[in-house]
Short mmCIF file of C-alpha atoms in Angstrom, two decimals:
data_model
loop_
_atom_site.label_atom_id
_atom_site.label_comp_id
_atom_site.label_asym_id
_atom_site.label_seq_id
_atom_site.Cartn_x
_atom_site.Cartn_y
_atom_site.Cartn_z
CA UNK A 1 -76.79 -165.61 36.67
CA UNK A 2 -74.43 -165.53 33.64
CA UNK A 3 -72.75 -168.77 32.80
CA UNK A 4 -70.59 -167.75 30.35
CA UNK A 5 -69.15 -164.36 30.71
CA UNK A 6 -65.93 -163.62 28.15
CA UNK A 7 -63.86 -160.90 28.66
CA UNK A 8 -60.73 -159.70 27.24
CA UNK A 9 -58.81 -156.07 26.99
CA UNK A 10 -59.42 -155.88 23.57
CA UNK A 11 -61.72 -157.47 20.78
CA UNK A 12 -63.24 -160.31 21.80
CA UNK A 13 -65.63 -163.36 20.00
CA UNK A 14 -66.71 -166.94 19.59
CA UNK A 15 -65.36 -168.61 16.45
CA UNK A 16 -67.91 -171.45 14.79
CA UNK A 17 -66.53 -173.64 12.46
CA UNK A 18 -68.11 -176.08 10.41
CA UNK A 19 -67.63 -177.76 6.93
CA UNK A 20 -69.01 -175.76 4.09
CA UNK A 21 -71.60 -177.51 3.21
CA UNK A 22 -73.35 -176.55 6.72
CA UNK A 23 -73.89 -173.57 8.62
CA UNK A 24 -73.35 -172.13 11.89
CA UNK A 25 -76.07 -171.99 14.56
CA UNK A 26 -76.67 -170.46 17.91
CA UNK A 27 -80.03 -172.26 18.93
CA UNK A 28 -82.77 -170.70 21.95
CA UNK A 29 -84.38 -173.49 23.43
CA UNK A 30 -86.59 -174.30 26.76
CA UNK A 31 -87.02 -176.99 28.62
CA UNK A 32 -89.99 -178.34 26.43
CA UNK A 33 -88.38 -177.80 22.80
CA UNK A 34 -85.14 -177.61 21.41
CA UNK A 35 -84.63 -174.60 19.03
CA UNK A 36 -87.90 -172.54 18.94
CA UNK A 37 -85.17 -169.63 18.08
CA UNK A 38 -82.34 -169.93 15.65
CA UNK A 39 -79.44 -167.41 14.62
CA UNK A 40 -77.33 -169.06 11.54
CA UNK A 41 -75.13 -168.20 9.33
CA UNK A 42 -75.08 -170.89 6.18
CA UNK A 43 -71.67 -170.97 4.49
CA UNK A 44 -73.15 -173.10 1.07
CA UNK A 45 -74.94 -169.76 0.13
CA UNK A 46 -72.96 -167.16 2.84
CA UNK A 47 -76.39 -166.36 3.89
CA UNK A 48 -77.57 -165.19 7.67
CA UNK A 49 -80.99 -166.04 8.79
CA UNK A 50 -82.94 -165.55 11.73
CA UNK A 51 -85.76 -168.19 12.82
CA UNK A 52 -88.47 -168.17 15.23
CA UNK A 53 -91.11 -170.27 16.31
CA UNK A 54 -89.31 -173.53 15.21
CA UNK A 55 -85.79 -174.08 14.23
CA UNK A 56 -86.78 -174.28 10.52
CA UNK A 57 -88.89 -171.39 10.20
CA UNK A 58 -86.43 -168.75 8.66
CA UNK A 59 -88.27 -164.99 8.71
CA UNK A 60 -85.63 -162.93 8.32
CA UNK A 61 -82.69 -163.28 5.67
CA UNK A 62 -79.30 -161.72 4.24
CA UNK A 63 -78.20 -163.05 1.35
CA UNK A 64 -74.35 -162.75 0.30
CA UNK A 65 -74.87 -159.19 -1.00
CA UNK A 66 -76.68 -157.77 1.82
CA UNK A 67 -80.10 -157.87 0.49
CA UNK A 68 -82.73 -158.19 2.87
CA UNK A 69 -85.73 -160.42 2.81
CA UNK A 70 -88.65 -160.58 5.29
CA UNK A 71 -90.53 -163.48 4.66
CA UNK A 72 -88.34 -165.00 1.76
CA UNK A 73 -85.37 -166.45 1.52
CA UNK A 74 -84.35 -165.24 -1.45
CA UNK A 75 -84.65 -161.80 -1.54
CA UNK A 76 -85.00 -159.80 -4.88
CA UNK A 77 -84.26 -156.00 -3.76
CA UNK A 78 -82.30 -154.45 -0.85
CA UNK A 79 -85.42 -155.06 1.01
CA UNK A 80 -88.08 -157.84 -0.25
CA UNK A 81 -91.10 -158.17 2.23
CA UNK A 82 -93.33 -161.49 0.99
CA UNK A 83 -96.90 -161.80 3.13
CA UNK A 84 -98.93 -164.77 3.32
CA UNK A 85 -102.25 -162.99 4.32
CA UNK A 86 -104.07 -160.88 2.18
CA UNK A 87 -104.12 -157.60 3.46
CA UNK A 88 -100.25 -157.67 4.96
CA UNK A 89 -97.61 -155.31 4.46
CA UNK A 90 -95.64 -152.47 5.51
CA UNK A 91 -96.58 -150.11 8.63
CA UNK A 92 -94.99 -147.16 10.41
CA UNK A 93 -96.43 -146.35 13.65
CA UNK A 94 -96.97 -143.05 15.73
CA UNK A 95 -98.32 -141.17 18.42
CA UNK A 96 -98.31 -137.37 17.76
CA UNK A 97 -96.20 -137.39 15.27
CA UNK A 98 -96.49 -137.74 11.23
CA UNK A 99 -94.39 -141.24 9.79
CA UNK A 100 -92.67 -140.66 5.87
CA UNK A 101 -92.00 -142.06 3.62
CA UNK A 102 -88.70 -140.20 2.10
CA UNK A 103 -86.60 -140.86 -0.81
CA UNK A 104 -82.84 -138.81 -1.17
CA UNK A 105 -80.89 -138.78 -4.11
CA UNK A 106 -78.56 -136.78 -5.77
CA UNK A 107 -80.01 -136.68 -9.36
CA UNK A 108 -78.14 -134.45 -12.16
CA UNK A 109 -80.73 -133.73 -14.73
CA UNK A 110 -84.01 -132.44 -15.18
CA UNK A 111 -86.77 -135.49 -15.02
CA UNK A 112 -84.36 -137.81 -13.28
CA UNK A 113 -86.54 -139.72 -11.22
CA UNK A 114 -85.46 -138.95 -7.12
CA UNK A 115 -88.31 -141.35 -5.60
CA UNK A 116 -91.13 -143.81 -7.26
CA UNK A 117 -93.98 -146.32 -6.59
CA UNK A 118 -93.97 -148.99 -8.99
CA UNK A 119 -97.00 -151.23 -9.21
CA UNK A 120 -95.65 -154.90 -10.70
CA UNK A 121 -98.42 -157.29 -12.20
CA UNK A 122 -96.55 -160.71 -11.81
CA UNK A 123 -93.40 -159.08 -12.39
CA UNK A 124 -94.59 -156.57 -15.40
CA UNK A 125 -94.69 -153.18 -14.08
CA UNK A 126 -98.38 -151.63 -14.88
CA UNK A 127 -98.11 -148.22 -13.05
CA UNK A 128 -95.87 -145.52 -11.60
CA UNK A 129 -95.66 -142.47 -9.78
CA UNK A 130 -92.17 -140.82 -9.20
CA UNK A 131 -91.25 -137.85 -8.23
CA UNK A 132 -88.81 -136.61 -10.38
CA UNK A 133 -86.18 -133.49 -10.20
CA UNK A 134 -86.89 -129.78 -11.61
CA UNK A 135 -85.22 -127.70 -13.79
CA UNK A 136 -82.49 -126.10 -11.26
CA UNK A 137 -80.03 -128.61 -11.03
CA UNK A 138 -77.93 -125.92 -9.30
CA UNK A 139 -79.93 -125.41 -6.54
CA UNK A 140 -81.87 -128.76 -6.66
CA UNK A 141 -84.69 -127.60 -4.95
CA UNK A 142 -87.37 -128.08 -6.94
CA UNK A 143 -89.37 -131.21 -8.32
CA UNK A 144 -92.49 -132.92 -9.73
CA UNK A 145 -94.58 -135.37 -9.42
CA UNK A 146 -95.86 -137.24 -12.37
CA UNK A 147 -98.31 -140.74 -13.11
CA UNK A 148 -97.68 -143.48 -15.39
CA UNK A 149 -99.77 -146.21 -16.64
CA UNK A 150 -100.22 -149.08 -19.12
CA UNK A 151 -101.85 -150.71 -21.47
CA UNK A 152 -101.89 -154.00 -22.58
CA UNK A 153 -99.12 -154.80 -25.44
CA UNK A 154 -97.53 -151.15 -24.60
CA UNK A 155 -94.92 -149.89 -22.53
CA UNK A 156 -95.43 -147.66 -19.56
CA UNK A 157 -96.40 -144.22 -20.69
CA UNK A 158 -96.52 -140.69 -18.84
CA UNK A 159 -100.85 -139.95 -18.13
CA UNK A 160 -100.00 -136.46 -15.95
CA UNK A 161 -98.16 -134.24 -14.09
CA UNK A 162 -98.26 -132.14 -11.42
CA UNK A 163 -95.30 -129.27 -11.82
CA UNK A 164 -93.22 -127.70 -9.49
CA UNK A 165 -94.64 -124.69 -10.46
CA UNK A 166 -98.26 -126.32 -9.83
CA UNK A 167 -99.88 -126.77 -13.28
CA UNK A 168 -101.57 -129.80 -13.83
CA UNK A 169 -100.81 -131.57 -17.64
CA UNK A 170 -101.43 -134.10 -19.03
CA UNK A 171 -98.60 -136.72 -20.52
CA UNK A 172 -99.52 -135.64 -24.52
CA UNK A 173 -101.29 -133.16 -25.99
CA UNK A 174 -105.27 -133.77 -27.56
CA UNK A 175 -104.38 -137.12 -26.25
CA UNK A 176 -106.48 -138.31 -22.99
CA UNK A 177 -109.95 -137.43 -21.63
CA UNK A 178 -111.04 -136.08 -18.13
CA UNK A 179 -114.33 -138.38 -17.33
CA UNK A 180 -116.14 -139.84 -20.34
CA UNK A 181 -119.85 -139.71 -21.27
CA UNK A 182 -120.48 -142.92 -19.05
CA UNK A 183 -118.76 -141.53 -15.41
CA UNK A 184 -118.48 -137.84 -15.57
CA UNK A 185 -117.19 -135.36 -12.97
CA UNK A 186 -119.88 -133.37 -10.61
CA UNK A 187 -118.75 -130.08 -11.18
CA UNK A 188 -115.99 -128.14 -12.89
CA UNK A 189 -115.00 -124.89 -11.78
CA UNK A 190 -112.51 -122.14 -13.82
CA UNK A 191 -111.88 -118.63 -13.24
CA UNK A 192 -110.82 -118.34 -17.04
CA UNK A 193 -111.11 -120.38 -20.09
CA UNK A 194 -107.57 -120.24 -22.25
CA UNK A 195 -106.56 -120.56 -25.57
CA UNK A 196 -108.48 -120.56 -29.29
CA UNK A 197 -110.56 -123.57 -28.60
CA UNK A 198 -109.08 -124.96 -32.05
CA UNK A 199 -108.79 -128.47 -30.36
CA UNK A 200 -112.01 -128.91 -28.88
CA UNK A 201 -114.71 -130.71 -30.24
CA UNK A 202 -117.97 -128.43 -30.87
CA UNK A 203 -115.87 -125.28 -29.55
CA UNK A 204 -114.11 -122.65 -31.38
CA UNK A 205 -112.76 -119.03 -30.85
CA UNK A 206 -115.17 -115.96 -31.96
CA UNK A 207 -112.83 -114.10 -34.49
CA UNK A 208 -111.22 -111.05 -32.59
CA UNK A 209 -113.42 -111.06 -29.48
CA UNK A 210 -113.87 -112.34 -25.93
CA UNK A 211 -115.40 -115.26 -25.13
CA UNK A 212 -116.45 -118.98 -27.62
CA UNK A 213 -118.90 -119.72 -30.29
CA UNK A 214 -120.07 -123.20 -30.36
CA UNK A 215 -120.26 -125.35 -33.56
CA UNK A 216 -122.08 -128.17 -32.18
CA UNK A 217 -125.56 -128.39 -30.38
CA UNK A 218 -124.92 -127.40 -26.65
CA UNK A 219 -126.83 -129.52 -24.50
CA UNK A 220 -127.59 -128.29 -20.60
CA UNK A 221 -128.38 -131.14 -18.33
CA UNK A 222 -131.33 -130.62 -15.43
CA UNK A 223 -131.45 -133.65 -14.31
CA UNK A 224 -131.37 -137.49 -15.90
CA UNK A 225 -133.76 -137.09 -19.26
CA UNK A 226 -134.48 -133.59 -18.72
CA UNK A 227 -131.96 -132.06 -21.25
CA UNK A 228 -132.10 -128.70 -23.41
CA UNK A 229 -130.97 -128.66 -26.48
CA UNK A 230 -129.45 -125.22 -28.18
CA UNK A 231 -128.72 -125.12 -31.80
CA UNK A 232 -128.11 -122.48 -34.33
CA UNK A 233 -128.88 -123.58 -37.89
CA UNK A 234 -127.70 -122.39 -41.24
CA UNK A 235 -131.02 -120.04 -41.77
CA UNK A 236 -129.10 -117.87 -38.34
CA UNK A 237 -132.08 -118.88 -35.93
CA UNK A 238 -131.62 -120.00 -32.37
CA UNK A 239 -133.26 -123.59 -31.76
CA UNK A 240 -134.19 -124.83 -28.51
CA UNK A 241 -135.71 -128.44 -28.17
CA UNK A 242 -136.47 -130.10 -24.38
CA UNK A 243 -135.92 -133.95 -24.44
CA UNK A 244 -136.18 -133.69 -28.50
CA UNK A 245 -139.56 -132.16 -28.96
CA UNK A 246 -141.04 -128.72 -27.65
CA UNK A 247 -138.97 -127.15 -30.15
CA UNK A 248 -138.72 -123.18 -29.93
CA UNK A 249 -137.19 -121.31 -32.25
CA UNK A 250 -136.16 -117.67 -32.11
#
């Protein structure tokens, strides 16, 4: 049964005073240990913290501006989690339903960022991805989503987008590659190849008709070592070599 009960018409509280060097505690104990669970409030720092498992083992904390930490006492952000197992970290839960994560803000221009990831190497940030707000700042009602990275001695730098209208580009033009000659893609499928080929290496347009003429040998892969070589030389003959010998020429 209740020991205590307090009861009044209208507000109603318990007032703990202490000097303010020292906080105020409400302590959970049992009959084998005093103060397995603590609820303070420390008036040096005007900080509340929550303790379990010991009377000095804070896990929860909020500061003097209402940051939260989990895990730290002095939180950095709104909310600062800090594990101490590899592996920790953040989880939402559900049955038959789908958990989000959702960030809301009222941006006012085009490319304002309205929700991010930020990847922090001891502090430096070293990647991004944000989803950032459209063109119609009327409506607000459409967005994109774009990927930053970093490299050493530079500051983070836009890699790609993804639209609202669904193109895919990347963050400067002639600038990055898709796979290199060391870790290349499976497959690439197109409905329709764009543009003059002017920028790409080995490719160029064909001078008032469809389709590409290529300046550079055109190699066609069957296989690792089993390449075909296609050139055509200054003398207007079509070359074709297998694995550099075999040579045919037409």
């Amino acid at each position: 049964s209740d020991l205590l009960i307090l009861e009044n018409s209208d507000s109603v509280g318990i007032d703990l005073r202490s000097p303010a060097a020292n906080s105020g505690n409400i302590l959970f104990s049992d009959a084998n240990a005093r103060g397995q669970g603590r609820i303070g409030y420390g008036h040096n720092d005007d900080g509340m913290f929550f303790c379990t498992g010991g009377i000095g083992n804070t896990r929860l904390k909020i500061d003097s501006a209402g940051d939260v930490g989990i895990g730290t006492s002095s939180p950095a952000d709104r909310l600062n989690v800090n594990i101490d197992t590899d592996g920790e970290g953040i989880t939402i839960s559900a049955a038959n339903l789908k958990p989000m994560f959702t960030g809301n803000s009222n941006r006012s221009a085009e490319n304002n960022t309205i929700a991010g990831f930020s990847g922090k190497w001891n502090g430096t940030e070293v990647a991004r991805i944000a989803v950032e707000a459209g063109p119609d700042t009327t409506n607000k009602d459409d967005g994109s989503l774009t990927f930053f990275t970093r490299t050493s001695g530079s500051g983070l730098t836009k890699r790609l987008s993804i639209e609202e209208n669904g193109d895919v580009l990347p963050g400067a033009d002639s600038t990055y590659d898709i796979g290199s000659n060391s870790n290349r893609f499976a497959n690439g499928y197109f409905d329709t190849l764009y543009g003059d080929g002017s920028n790409l290496t080995g490719v160029s347009s064909v001078g008032g008709s469809t389709g590409v003429d290529f300046n550079d040998n055109v190699v066609v892969r069957f296989g690792t070592g089993n390449d075909a070589v296609i050139k055509h030389d200054a003398y207007s003959a079509l070359q074709i070599s297998f694995n550099a010998s075999n040579n045919f020429s037409f």
